[in-house]
CSV table of C-alpha atoms and ligand atoms in Angstrom, one decimal:
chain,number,residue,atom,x,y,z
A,24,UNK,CA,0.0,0.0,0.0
A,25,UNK,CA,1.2,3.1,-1.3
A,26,UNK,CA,1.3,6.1,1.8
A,27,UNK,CA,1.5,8.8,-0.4
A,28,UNK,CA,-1.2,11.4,-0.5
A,29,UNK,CA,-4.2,10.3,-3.0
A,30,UNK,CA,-5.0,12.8,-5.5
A,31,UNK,CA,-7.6,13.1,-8.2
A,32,UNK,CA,-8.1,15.8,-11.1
A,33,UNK,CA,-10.4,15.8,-13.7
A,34,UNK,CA,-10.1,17.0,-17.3
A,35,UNK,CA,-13.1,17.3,-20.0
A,36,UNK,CA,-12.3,15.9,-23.4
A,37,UNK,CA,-13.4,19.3,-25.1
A,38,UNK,CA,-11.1,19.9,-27.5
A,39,UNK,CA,-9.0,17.6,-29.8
A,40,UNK,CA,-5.9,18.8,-28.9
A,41,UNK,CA,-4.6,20.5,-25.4
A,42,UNK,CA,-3.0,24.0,-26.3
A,43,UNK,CA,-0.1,25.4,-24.6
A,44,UNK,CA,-2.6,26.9,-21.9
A,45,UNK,CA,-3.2,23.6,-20.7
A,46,UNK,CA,-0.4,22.6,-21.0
A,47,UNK,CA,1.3,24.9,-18.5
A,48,UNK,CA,-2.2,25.2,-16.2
A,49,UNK,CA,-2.2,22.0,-15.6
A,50,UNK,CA,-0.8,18.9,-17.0
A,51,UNK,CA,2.6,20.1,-16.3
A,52,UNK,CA,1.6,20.6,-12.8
A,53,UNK,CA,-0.4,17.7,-12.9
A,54,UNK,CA,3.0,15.7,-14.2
A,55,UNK,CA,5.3,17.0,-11.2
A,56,UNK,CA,2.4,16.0,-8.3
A,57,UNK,CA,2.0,12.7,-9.7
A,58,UNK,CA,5.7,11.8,-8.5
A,59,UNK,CA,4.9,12.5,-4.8
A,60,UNK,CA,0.9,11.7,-4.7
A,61,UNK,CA,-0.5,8.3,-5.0
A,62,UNK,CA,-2.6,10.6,-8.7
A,63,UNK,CA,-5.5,9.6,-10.4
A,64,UNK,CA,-6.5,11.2,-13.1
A,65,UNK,CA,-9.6,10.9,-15.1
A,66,UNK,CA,-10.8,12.3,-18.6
A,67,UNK,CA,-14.4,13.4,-17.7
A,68,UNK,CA,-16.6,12.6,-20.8
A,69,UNK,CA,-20.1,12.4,-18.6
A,70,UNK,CA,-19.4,16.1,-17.5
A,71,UNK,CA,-18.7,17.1,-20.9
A,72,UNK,CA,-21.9,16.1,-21.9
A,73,UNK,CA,-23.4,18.7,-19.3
A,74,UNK,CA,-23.5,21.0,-22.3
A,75,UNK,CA,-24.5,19.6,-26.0
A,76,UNK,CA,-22.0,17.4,-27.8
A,77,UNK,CA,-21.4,15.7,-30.8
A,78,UNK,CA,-21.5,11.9,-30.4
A,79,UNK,CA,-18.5,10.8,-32.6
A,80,UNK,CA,-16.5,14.0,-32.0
A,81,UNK,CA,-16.5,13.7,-28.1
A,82,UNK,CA,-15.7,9.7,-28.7
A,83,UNK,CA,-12.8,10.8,-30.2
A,84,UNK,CA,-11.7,13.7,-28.0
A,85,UNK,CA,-12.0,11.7,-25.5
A,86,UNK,CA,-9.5,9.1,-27.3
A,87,UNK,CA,-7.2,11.9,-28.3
A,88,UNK,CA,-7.2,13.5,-24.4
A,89,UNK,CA,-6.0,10.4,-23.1
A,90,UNK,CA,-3.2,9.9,-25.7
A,91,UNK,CA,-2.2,13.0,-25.1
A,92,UNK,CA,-1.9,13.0,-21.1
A,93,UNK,CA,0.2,9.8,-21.3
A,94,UNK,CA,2.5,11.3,-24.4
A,95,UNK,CA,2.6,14.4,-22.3
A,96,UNK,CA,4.2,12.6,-19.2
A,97,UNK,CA,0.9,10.9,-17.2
A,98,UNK,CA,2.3,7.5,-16.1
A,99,UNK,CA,-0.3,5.3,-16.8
A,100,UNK,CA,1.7,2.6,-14.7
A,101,UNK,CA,2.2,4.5,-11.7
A,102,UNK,CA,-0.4,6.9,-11.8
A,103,UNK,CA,-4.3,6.0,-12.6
A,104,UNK,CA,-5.6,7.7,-16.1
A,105,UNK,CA,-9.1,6.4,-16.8
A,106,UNK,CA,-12.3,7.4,-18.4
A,107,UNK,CA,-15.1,8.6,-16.5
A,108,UNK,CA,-18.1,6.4,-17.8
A,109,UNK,CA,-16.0,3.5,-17.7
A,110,UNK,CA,-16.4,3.4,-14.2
A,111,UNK,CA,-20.3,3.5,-13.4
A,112,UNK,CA,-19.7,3.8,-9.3
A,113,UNK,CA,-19.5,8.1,-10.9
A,114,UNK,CA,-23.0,8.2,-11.5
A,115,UNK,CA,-24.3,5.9,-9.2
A,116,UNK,CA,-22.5,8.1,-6.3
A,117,UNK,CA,-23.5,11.1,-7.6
A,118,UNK,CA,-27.6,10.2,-7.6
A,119,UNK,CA,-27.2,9.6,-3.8
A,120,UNK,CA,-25.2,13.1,-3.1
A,121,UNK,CA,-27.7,14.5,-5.0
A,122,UNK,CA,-30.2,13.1,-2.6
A,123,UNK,CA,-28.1,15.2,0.3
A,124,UNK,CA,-27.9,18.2,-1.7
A,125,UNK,CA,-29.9,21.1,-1.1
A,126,UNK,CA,-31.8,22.9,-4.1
A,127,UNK,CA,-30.1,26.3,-3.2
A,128,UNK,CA,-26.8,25.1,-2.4
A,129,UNK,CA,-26.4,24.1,-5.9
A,130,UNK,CA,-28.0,27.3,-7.4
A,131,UNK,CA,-25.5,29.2,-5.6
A,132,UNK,CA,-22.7,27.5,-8.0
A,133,UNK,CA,-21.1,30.5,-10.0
A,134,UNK,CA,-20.5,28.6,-12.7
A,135,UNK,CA,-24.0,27.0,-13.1
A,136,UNK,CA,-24.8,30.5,-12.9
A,137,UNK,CA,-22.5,31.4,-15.6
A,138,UNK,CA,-23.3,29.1,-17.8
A,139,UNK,CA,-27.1,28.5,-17.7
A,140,UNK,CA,-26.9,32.5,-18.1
A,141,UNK,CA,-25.3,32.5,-21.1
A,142,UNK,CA,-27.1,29.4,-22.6
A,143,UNK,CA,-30.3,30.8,-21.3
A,144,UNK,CA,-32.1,29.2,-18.4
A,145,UNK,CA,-34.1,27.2,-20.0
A,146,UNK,CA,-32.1,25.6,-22.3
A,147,UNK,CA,-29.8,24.9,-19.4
A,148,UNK,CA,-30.0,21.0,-18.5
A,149,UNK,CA,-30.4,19.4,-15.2
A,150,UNK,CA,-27.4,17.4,-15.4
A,151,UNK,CA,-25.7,21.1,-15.8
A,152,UNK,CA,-27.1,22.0,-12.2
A,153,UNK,CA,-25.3,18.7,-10.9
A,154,UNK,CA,-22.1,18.9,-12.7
A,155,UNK,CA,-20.8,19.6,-9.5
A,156,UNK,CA,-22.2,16.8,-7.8
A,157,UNK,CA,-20.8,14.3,-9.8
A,158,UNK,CA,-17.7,16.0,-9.5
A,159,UNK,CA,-17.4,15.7,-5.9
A,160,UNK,CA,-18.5,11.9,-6.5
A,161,UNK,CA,-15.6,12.0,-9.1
A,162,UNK,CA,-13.4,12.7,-5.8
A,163,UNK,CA,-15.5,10.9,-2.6
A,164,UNK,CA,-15.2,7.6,-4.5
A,165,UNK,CA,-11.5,7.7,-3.9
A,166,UNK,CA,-10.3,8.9,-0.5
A,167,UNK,CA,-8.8,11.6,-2.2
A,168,UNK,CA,-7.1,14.2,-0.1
A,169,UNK,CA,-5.2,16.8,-2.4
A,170,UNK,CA,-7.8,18.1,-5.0
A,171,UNK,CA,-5.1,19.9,-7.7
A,172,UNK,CA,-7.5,22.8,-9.9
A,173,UNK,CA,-8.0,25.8,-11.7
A,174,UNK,CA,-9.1,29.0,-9.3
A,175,UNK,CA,-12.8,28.7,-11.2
A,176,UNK,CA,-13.4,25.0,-9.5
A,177,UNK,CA,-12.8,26.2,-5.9
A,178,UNK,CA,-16.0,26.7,-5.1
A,179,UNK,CA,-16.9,22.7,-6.2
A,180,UNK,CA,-14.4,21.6,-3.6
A,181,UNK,CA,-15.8,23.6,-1.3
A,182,UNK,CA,-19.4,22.0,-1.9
A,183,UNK,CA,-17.8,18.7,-2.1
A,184,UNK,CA,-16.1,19.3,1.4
A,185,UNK,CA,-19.7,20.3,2.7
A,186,UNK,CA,-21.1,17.1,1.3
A,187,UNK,CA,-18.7,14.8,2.5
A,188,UNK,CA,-18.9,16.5,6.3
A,189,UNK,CA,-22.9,16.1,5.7
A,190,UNK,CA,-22.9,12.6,4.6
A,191,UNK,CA,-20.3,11.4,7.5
A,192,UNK,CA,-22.4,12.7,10.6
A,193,UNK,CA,-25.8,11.9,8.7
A,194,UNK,CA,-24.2,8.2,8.2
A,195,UNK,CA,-21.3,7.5,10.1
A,196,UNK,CA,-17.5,8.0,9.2
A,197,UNK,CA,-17.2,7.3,5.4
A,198,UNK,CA,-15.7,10.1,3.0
A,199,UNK,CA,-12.3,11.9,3.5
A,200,UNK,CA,-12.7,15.6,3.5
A,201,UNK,CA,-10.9,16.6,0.2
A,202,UNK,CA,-8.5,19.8,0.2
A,203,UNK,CA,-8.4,22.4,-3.2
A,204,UNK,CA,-5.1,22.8,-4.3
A,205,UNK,CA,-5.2,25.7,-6.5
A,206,UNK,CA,-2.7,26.2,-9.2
A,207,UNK,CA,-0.4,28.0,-10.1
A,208,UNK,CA,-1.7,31.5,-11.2
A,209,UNK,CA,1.3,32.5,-12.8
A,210,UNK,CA,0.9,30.4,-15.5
A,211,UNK,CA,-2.1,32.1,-17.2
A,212,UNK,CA,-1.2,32.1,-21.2
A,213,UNK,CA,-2.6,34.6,-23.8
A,214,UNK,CA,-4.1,34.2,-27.4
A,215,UNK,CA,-0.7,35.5,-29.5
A,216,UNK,CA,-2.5,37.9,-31.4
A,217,UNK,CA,-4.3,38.8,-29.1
A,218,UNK,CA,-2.3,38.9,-25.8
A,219,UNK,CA,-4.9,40.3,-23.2
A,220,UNK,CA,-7.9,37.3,-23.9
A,221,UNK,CA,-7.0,34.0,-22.3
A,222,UNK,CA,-5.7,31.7,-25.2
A,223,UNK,CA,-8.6,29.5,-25.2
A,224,UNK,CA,-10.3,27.0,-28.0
A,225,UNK,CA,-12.8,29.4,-28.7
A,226,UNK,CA,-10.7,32.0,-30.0
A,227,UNK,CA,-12.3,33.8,-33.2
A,228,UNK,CA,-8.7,33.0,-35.1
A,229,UNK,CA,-6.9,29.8,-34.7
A,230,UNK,CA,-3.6,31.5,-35.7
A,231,UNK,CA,-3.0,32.9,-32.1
A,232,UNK,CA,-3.9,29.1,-30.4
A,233,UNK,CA,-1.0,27.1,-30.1
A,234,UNK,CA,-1.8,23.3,-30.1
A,235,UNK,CA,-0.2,20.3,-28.8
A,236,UNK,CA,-1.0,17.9,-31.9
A,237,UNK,CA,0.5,21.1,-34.3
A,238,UNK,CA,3.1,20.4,-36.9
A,239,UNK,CA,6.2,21.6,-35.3
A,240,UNK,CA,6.2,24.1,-38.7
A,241,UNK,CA,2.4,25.4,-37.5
A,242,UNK,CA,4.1,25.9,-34.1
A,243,UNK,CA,6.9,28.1,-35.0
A,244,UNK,CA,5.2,30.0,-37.6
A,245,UNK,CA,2.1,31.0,-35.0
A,246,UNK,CA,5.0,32.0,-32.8
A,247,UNK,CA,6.7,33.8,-34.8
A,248,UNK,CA,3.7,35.9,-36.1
A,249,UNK,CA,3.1,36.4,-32.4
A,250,UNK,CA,2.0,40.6,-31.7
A,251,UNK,CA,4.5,42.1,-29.6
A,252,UNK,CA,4.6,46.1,-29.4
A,253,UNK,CA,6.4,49.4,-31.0
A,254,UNK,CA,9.4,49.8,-28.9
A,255,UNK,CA,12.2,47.1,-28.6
A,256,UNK,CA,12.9,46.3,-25.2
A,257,UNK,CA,12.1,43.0,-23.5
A,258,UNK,CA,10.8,43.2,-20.3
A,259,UNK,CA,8.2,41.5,-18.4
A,260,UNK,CA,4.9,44.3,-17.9
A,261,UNK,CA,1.4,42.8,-18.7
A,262,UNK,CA,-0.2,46.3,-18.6
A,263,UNK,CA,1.9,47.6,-21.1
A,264,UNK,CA,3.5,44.8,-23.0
A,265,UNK,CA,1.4,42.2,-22.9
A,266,UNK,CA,2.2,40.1,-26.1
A,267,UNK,CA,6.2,40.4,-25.1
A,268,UNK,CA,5.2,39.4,-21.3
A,269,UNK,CA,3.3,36.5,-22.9
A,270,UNK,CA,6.0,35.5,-24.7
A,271,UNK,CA,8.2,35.5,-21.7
A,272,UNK,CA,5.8,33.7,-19.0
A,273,UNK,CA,5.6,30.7,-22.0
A,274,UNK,CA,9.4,30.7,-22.5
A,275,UNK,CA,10.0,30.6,-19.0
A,276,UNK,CA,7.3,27.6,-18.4
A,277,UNK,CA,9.0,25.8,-21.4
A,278,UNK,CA,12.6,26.5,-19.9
A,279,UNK,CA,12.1,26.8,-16.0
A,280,UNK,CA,14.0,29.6,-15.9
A,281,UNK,CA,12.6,32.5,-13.8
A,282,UNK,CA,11.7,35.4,-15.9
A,283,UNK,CA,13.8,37.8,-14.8
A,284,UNK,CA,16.8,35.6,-15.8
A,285,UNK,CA,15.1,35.4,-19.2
A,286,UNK,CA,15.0,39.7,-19.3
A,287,UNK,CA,18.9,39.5,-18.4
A,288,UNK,CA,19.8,37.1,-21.4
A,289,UNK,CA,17.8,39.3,-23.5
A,290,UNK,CA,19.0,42.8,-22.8
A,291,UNK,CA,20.7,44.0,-26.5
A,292,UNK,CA,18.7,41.6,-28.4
A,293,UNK,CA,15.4,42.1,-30.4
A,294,UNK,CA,11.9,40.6,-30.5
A,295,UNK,CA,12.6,38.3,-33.3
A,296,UNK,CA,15.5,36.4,-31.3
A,297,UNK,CA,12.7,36.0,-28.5
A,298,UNK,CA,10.0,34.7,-31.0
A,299,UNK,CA,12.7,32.2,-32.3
A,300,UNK,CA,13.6,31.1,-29.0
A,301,UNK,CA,10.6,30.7,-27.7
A,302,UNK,CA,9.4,28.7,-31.3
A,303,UNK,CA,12.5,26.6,-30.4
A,304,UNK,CA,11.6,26.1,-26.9
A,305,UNK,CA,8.0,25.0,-27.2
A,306,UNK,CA,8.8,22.7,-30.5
A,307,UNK,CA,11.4,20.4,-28.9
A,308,UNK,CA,9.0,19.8,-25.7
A,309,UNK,CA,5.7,19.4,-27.7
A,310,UNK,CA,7.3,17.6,-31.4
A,311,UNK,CA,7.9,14.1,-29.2
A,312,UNK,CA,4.6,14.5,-27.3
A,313,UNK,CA,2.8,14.8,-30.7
A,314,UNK,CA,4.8,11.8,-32.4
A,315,UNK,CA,3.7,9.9,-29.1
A,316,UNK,CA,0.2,11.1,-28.9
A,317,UNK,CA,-0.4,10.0,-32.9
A,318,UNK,CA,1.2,6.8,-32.1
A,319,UNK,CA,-0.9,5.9,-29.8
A,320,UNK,CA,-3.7,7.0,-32.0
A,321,UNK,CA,-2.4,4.9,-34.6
A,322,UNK,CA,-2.9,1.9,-32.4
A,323,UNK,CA,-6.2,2.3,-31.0
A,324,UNK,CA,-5.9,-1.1,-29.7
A,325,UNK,CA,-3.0,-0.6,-27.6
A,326,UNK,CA,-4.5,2.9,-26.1
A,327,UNK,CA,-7.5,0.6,-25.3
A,328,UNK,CA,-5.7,-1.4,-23.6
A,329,UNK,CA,-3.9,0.7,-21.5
A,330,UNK,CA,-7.3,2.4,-20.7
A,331,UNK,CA,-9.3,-0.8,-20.1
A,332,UNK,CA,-6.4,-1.9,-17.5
A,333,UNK,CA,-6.3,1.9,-15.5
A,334,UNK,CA,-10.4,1.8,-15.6
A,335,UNK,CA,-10.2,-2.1,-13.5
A,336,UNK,CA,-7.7,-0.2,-11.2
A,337,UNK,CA,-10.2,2.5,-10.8
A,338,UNK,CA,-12.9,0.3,-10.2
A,339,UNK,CA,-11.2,-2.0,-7.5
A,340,UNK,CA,-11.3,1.2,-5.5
A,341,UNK,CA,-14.3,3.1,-6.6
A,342,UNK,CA,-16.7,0.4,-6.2
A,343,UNK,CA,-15.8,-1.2,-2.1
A,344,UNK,CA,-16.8,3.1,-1.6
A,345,UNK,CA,-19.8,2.9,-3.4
A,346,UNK,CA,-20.9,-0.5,-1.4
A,347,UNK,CA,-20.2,1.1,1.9
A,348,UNK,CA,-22.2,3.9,1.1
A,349,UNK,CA,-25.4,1.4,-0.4
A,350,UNK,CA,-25.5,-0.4,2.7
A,351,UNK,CA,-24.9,3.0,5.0
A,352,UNK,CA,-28.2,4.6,3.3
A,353,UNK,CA,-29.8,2.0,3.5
A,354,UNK,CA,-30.1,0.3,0.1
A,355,UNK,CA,-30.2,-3.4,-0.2
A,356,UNK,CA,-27.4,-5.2,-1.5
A,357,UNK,CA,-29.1,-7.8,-5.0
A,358,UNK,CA,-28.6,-10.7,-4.3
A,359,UNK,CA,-26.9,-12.8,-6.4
A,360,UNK,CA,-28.5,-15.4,-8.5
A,361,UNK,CA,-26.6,-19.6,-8.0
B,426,LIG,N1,-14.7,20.5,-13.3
B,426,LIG,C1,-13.3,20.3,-13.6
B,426,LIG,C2,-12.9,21.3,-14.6
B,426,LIG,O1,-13.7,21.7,-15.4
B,426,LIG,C3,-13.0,18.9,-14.1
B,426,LIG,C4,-13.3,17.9,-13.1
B,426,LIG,C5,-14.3,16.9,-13.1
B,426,LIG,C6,-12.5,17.7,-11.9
B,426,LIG,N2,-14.2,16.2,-11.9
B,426,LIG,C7,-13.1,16.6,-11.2
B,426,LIG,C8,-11.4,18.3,-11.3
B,426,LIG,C9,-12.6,16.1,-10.0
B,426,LIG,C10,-10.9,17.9,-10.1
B,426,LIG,C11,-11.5,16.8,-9.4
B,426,LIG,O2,-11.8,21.8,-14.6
């Protein structure tokens, strides 16, 4: 038995490639934890379809996710990286939180709020007002202690801290109360030509989006074209140089060096030594991820594999949870058939 801390994170399968925003939000953070955390880490397909999906496109995002966590540096040996639906304890947890969950505690969820706002109420589903539900079943089911997310999710680990409290003195000792660990701030990246919107999927232009699954030559021509500013200097100032302080905050993610040793080495030089740099920089970590990623997308049968074998490992822990908790409220166990 492992004595290392259990973590869990969650990531949708929403686009069909992670861009470098990802990249440096989480799954290089997510990399570095798994060393000293007993990590699981699961590709959340029944939360992405919370929101309206395309059947075959989100079969294959979710194929395409999970290539490119392991490529990226996930260990499916030592780590867990599983699918979401392949392990039906999610669900089934989440319908009994639900039970425990109050009507207005959920409707106080900023991002239901944000979401079914910009949707419009009432095309907003149900199973969009218990995303984060299922989410805190997505960590209850697995003792989990270190909760690694994004500053927007703080609020689910809150409620899932709330429900796990609520169940144990309504039932008896059961869940672990998880804690949020938020990351790293720092590492928010910008759309190239547009350097003060988050670089996101949604961008109107694709050309300031920088993608995991590019061709190296994509890569280093979108950097390259990246908008900088009129003067010369490089120097780190988001106000007023926002596409060179981009620039900088990637190279330095890309590097590890700390940005202010990355002004130094730059003093004298011009913008087009930084774009090359950081092109350089950000093709040799991402070219092998993308040859491993379409490998294992060439060989559906071995990614299968891999994911069939981390979804039993999931299971063998997930489902003992989900017994206790049937027999705790009071469910009865079916009896098996001779
Ligand atoms: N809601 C998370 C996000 O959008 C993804 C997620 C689902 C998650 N289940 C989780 C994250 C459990 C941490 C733990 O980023």
């Amino acid at each position: 038995m492992s004595t290392a801390p259990r973590l869990f994170s969650g990531m949708q399968p929403s686009a069909d490639s992670l861009q470098i925003g990802n990249y440096i939000g989480a799954l290089l953070q997510w990399r570095e934890m798994q060393v000293t955390n007993d990590a699981i880490f699961c590709v959340v397909d029944l939360h992405a379809l919370t929101v309206p999906q395309d059947p075959k496109l989100l079969a294959e995002q979710t194929r395409k996710t999970a290539a490119q966590y392991i490529a990226a540096g996930i260990d499916p040996e030592k780590s867990i990286l599983f699918v979401q639906s392949h392990v039906p304890a999610h669900s089934q947890l989440a319908w009994i939180l639900n039970t425990i969950t109050g009507f207005g505690e959920a409707s106080r969820m900023t991002q239901f709020k944000d979401k079914a706002a910009r949707s419009g109420t009432d095309s907003a589903s149900v199973g969009l007002f218990a995303y984060p539900t299922l989410m805190a079943a997505d960590i209850l089911l697995y003792d989990t202690v270190v909760v690694p997310v994004g500053d927007d999710q703080k609020q689910h680990v809150e409620l899932t801290r709330d429900l796990a409290g609520r169940f144990n003195s309504r039932f008896g000792e059961t869940f672990v109360v998880p804690e949020a660990v938020i990351m790293k701030e720092t590492a928010r990246i910008y759309d190239l030509q547009n350097p003060t919107a988050k670089m996101s999927k949604s961008a109107a232009s694709d050309a300031g989006v920088v993608w995991m699954l590019d061709e190296p030559a994509v890569t280093a021509k979108k950097i390259k074209s990246a908008v900088t500013d009129d003067d010369r200097e490089i120097r780190f100032d988001r106000g007023a140089k926002p596409g060179v302080s981009n620039l900088l905050t990637i190279l330095s993610a890309f590097t590890d060096e700390p940005v202010p040793v990355l002004e130094e080495s730059f003093v004298g030089k011009g913008y087009g030594d930084l774009k090359t740099t950081v092109a350089d920089a950000v093709v040799a970590t991402f070219e092998p991820m993308r040859t491993r990623a379409l490998e294992l997308l060439e060989d559906p049968a071995e990614l299968d594999r891999i994911l069939g074998n981390n979804a039993e490992r999931a299971l063998a822990i997930a489902q003992p949870k989900l017994e206790t908790v049937y027999d705790r409220v009071g469910l009865l166990r079916r009896p098996r058939s001779r």
